[in-house]
XYZ file of C-alpha atoms in Angstrom:
303
model
C 0.000 0.000 0.000
C 1.095 3.540 -0.644
C -0.351 7.015 -1.112
C -0.950 8.340 -4.603
C -2.472 11.822 -4.491
C -5.725 11.545 -2.545
C -5.902 7.741 -2.700
C -4.318 4.712 -1.086
C -3.342 2.300 -3.847
C -1.795 -1.136 -4.217
C 1.405 -2.062 -6.032
C -0.416 -1.969 -9.359
C -1.718 1.539 -8.713
C -5.300 0.387 -8.089
C -7.258 2.259 -5.420
C -7.765 0.289 -2.227
C -11.170 0.723 -0.631
C -10.635 0.071 3.060
C -13.803 -1.432 4.527
C -13.775 -3.332 7.792
C -13.944 -3.205 11.564
C -12.021 -2.713 14.795
C -11.066 -5.448 17.257
C -10.114 -3.658 20.480
C -9.183 -6.611 22.704
C -5.468 -5.825 22.602
C -5.883 -2.269 23.920
C -7.537 -3.420 27.162
C -4.731 -5.844 28.055
C -4.051 -4.260 31.453
C -7.619 -3.470 32.463
C -8.751 -7.045 31.795
C -5.555 -8.657 33.046
C -5.119 -10.090 29.572
C -8.189 -12.354 29.858
C -9.934 -11.240 26.669
C -6.743 -10.664 24.768
C -5.250 -14.108 25.261
C -8.440 -15.757 23.998
C -7.189 -15.017 20.490
C -6.487 -12.062 18.224
C -8.767 -12.525 16.382
C -10.501 -15.932 16.256
C -10.349 -17.705 12.897
C -14.144 -17.875 12.749
C -14.347 -14.089 12.950
C -11.861 -13.759 10.096
C -13.804 -16.165 7.874
C -17.106 -14.458 8.626
C -15.704 -11.013 7.924
C -14.512 -12.073 4.494
C -18.127 -12.899 3.560
C -18.988 -9.268 4.381
C -16.561 -8.004 1.698
C -14.366 -6.571 4.459
C -10.702 -6.064 3.600
C -9.335 -4.206 6.651
C -9.031 -4.741 10.394
C -7.850 -2.099 12.845
C -6.120 -3.403 15.961
C -5.879 -0.796 18.749
C -2.747 -1.312 20.866
C -1.589 -0.464 24.377
C 1.875 1.075 24.657
C 2.573 -0.381 28.103
C 1.761 -3.929 27.022
C 3.819 -3.603 23.839
C 6.830 -2.148 25.695
C 6.395 -4.343 28.792
C 6.335 -1.455 31.279
C 4.247 0.079 34.094
C 2.330 -2.835 35.536
C 1.940 -4.954 32.441
C 0.341 -8.363 33.239
C 2.885 -11.044 34.021
C 2.083 -13.135 30.953
C 3.193 -10.288 28.669
C 6.581 -9.755 30.327
C 8.304 -12.241 28.033
C 7.081 -10.609 24.838
C 3.815 -12.551 24.545
C 1.922 -9.381 23.665
C 4.200 -8.534 20.761
C 4.315 -12.086 19.453
C 0.524 -12.382 19.618
C 0.074 -9.173 17.624
C 2.623 -10.329 15.056
C 0.761 -13.642 14.692
C -2.585 -11.860 14.388
C -1.301 -9.550 11.667
C 0.175 -12.495 9.783
C -3.092 -14.444 9.990
C -5.138 -11.466 8.829
C -2.776 -10.684 5.960
C -2.895 -14.334 4.877
C -6.691 -14.163 4.867
C -6.587 -11.135 2.549
C -6.893 -8.299 5.078
C -4.956 -5.095 5.366
C -4.187 -4.270 9.006
C -4.149 -0.898 10.746
C -2.176 -0.782 13.999
C -3.265 2.044 16.287
C -1.763 3.563 19.430
C -4.973 3.524 21.437
C -4.134 3.596 25.150
C -1.076 5.231 26.701
C 0.118 6.974 29.852
C 3.097 9.180 30.728
C 5.816 8.354 33.229
C 5.063 5.506 35.613
C 1.299 5.684 35.231
C -0.494 2.609 33.928
C -2.085 2.804 30.461
C -5.688 1.991 31.338
C -7.303 4.488 28.977
C -6.576 7.160 26.419
C -4.970 10.518 27.105
C -5.206 13.914 25.401
C -2.406 12.897 23.078
C 0.576 10.572 22.792
C 3.231 11.063 25.491
C 6.901 11.824 24.945
C 7.896 9.357 27.682
C 6.905 6.211 25.796
C 4.998 6.845 22.541
C 7.978 7.544 20.238
C 9.672 4.421 21.623
C 6.457 2.478 21.045
C 6.346 3.528 17.398
C 10.031 2.864 16.885
C 9.507 -0.685 18.102
C 6.264 -1.305 16.198
C 7.682 0.156 12.991
C 10.845 -1.919 13.260
C 8.760 -5.061 13.836
C 6.593 -4.523 10.750
C 9.086 -2.559 8.654
C 8.942 -4.945 5.677
C 5.173 -5.556 5.753
C 3.540 -3.313 3.145
C 0.039 -4.594 4.036
C 0.141 -2.776 7.385
C -0.622 0.870 8.132
C 0.120 2.777 11.330
C -2.537 4.984 12.979
C -0.292 7.206 15.098
C -2.720 8.216 17.850
C -6.297 7.207 18.434
C -8.211 10.350 19.429
C -6.314 13.594 20.121
C -8.450 16.062 22.062
C -8.210 19.007 24.434
C -5.065 20.371 22.764
C -4.252 22.932 20.067
C -3.325 22.161 16.479
C 0.220 23.358 17.131
C 0.478 20.923 20.034
C -1.009 18.218 17.798
C 1.880 18.624 15.388
C 4.769 19.790 17.566
C 3.945 18.615 21.082
C 3.448 20.670 24.246
C 3.190 20.621 28.006
C -0.395 19.698 28.897
C -2.263 21.023 31.965
C -1.929 17.644 33.664
C 1.823 18.268 33.930
C 3.280 15.896 31.342
C 4.574 16.484 27.836
C 2.547 15.441 24.827
C 4.373 14.090 21.816
C 3.399 15.802 18.575
C 2.549 13.952 15.384
C 5.832 15.138 13.858
C 7.855 13.265 16.475
C 5.799 10.115 15.881
C 6.264 10.355 12.109
C 9.994 10.821 12.693
C 10.149 7.806 15.033
C 8.599 5.564 12.375
C 10.699 6.870 9.495
C 13.949 6.577 11.457
C 13.532 2.785 11.336
C 13.345 2.791 7.533
C 9.646 1.871 7.607
C 7.780 3.402 4.658
C 4.198 2.425 5.518
C 1.187 4.707 5.131
C 0.702 6.708 8.339
C -2.794 7.679 9.465
C -3.183 10.850 11.538
C -6.436 11.567 13.360
C -7.354 15.211 13.924
C -8.603 16.982 17.056
C -11.970 16.550 18.755
C -11.400 12.815 19.217
C -10.356 12.585 15.537
C -13.710 14.060 14.499
C -12.298 17.526 13.712
C -10.106 17.687 10.594
C -10.319 21.464 10.146
C -6.627 22.130 10.781
C -5.180 18.944 9.319
C -3.864 20.448 6.078
C -2.454 23.571 7.712
C -0.587 21.557 10.358
C 0.333 18.483 8.319
C 3.682 17.126 9.575
C 6.614 16.737 7.213
C 7.063 13.211 5.908
C 10.088 12.428 3.726
C 8.197 9.501 2.207
C 4.989 11.495 1.523
C 2.838 8.644 2.828
C 0.404 10.443 5.141
C -3.369 9.984 5.281
C -6.090 11.387 7.548
C -7.903 9.250 10.097
C -11.495 10.302 10.836
C -13.793 9.130 13.659
C -17.552 9.526 13.409
C -19.780 8.560 16.329
C -23.245 9.946 16.916
C -21.998 11.677 20.087
C -19.386 13.707 18.174
C -19.682 17.307 16.991
C -19.561 16.646 13.235
C -22.296 14.074 12.618
C -24.247 15.081 9.531
C -23.670 15.378 5.809
C -23.460 19.174 5.793
C -20.654 19.119 8.351
C -18.823 16.221 6.692
C -18.993 17.996 3.345
C -17.804 21.330 4.739
C -15.072 20.101 7.087
C -13.898 16.796 5.622
C -14.851 17.067 1.960
C -12.029 19.471 0.977
C -9.453 17.242 2.687
C -10.508 14.229 0.604
C -9.154 16.033 -2.464
C -5.749 16.517 -0.830
C -4.928 13.282 1.024
C -6.609 9.900 1.508
C -9.181 9.906 4.305
C -10.129 6.738 6.181
C -12.910 6.695 8.774
C -11.150 4.293 11.112
C -13.999 4.381 13.651
C -17.675 4.709 12.774
C -20.306 3.870 15.358
C -23.706 4.729 16.767
C -24.287 4.422 20.488
C -28.086 4.714 20.460
C -28.655 1.221 19.004
C -29.880 2.886 15.836
C -28.410 3.076 12.344
C -29.554 6.356 10.800
C -26.257 8.202 11.258
C -24.158 5.214 10.195
C -26.258 4.712 7.065
C -26.004 8.409 6.199
C -22.265 8.430 6.723
C -21.668 5.355 4.573
C -23.573 6.982 1.729
C -21.523 10.144 2.132
C -18.266 8.185 2.425
C -18.933 6.269 -0.784
C -19.439 9.560 -2.623
C -16.187 11.032 -1.317
C -14.068 7.877 -1.536
C -13.624 7.547 2.224
C -12.911 4.113 3.720
C -15.099 2.911 6.597
C -14.209 0.716 9.576
C -16.943 -0.018 12.097
C -16.461 0.351 15.835
C -16.386 -2.374 16.872
C -16.516 -6.150 16.578
C -16.469 -7.262 20.224
C -16.433 -10.983 20.725
C -18.755 -11.194 23.771
C -21.434 -9.493 21.650
C -20.470 -10.892 18.277
C -23.629 -12.882 17.602
C -25.791 -9.811 18.150
C -23.594 -7.629 15.942
C -23.056 -9.916 12.974
C -26.182 -8.933 11.069
C -25.619 -5.209 11.677
C -21.998 -5.320 10.573
C -22.848 -7.483 7.582
C -25.293 -4.813 6.436
C -22.923 -1.938 7.120
C -19.848 -3.472 5.567
C -21.637 -4.786 2.494
C -23.097 -1.331 1.900
C -19.680 0.213 2.380
C -18.203 -2.103 -0.225
C -20.767 -0.883 -2.739
C -22.197 -4.341 -3.449
């Protein structure tokens, strides 16, 4: 995969339409003590089912503490089990025909435990996390890196260049994360979510980090509790960006058990060439979600 203008394309130059779902088990490794995570990432039955939905992408949110083995990581991950499980999951998904997006989802500065998301990546661990992840997958061109899940509560200058946050720690800017990946020689597509929990892309172009490989794309999140949740807003705030860089909606979800916003967004996304990944496929609720995701993903694939 690589960026060509405003599209992500394959080695033959054909546009890749990223349609799929998130599997968040790996991000909650500390909160759950690894119980959900070690049950499999992801189960083979889930992979087979997803292929029947015309899905071609899976996003795996990660936890920096579990990957790096720091700050209270569960004992079973201390020997590198977390990393080896993610590597095996990516290999299995790639073999089944999926592209994989690896996302820095949960983090924490200093000696705090990563049991949730922060305002932004932290300088203490996040660049080291991306150096390690990028080195691990450096030769895998079917993987993309989503540099930080949902930046919020910071300025656009802090988003790019980093800053001291009110909580007293230093946020790592997107530029430092891009640099950490590129220093390993990894050339993968990098996804950058904007402000407002990745729902606000208004300053993305103006504050785009420098990338020597010119392989940046925008990550967009759309949930019905966000600020930008209708076609007029998507067209005004996201539409212009789709003509500049690829845009992938790496999280799309509706928390009211309805589907009106999701359906509207998929229609809009198809018009603007935006990929769609549903949030989320959660194994304890899989049987109840299968029909909904089948409908959403099939519609997103334009079939």
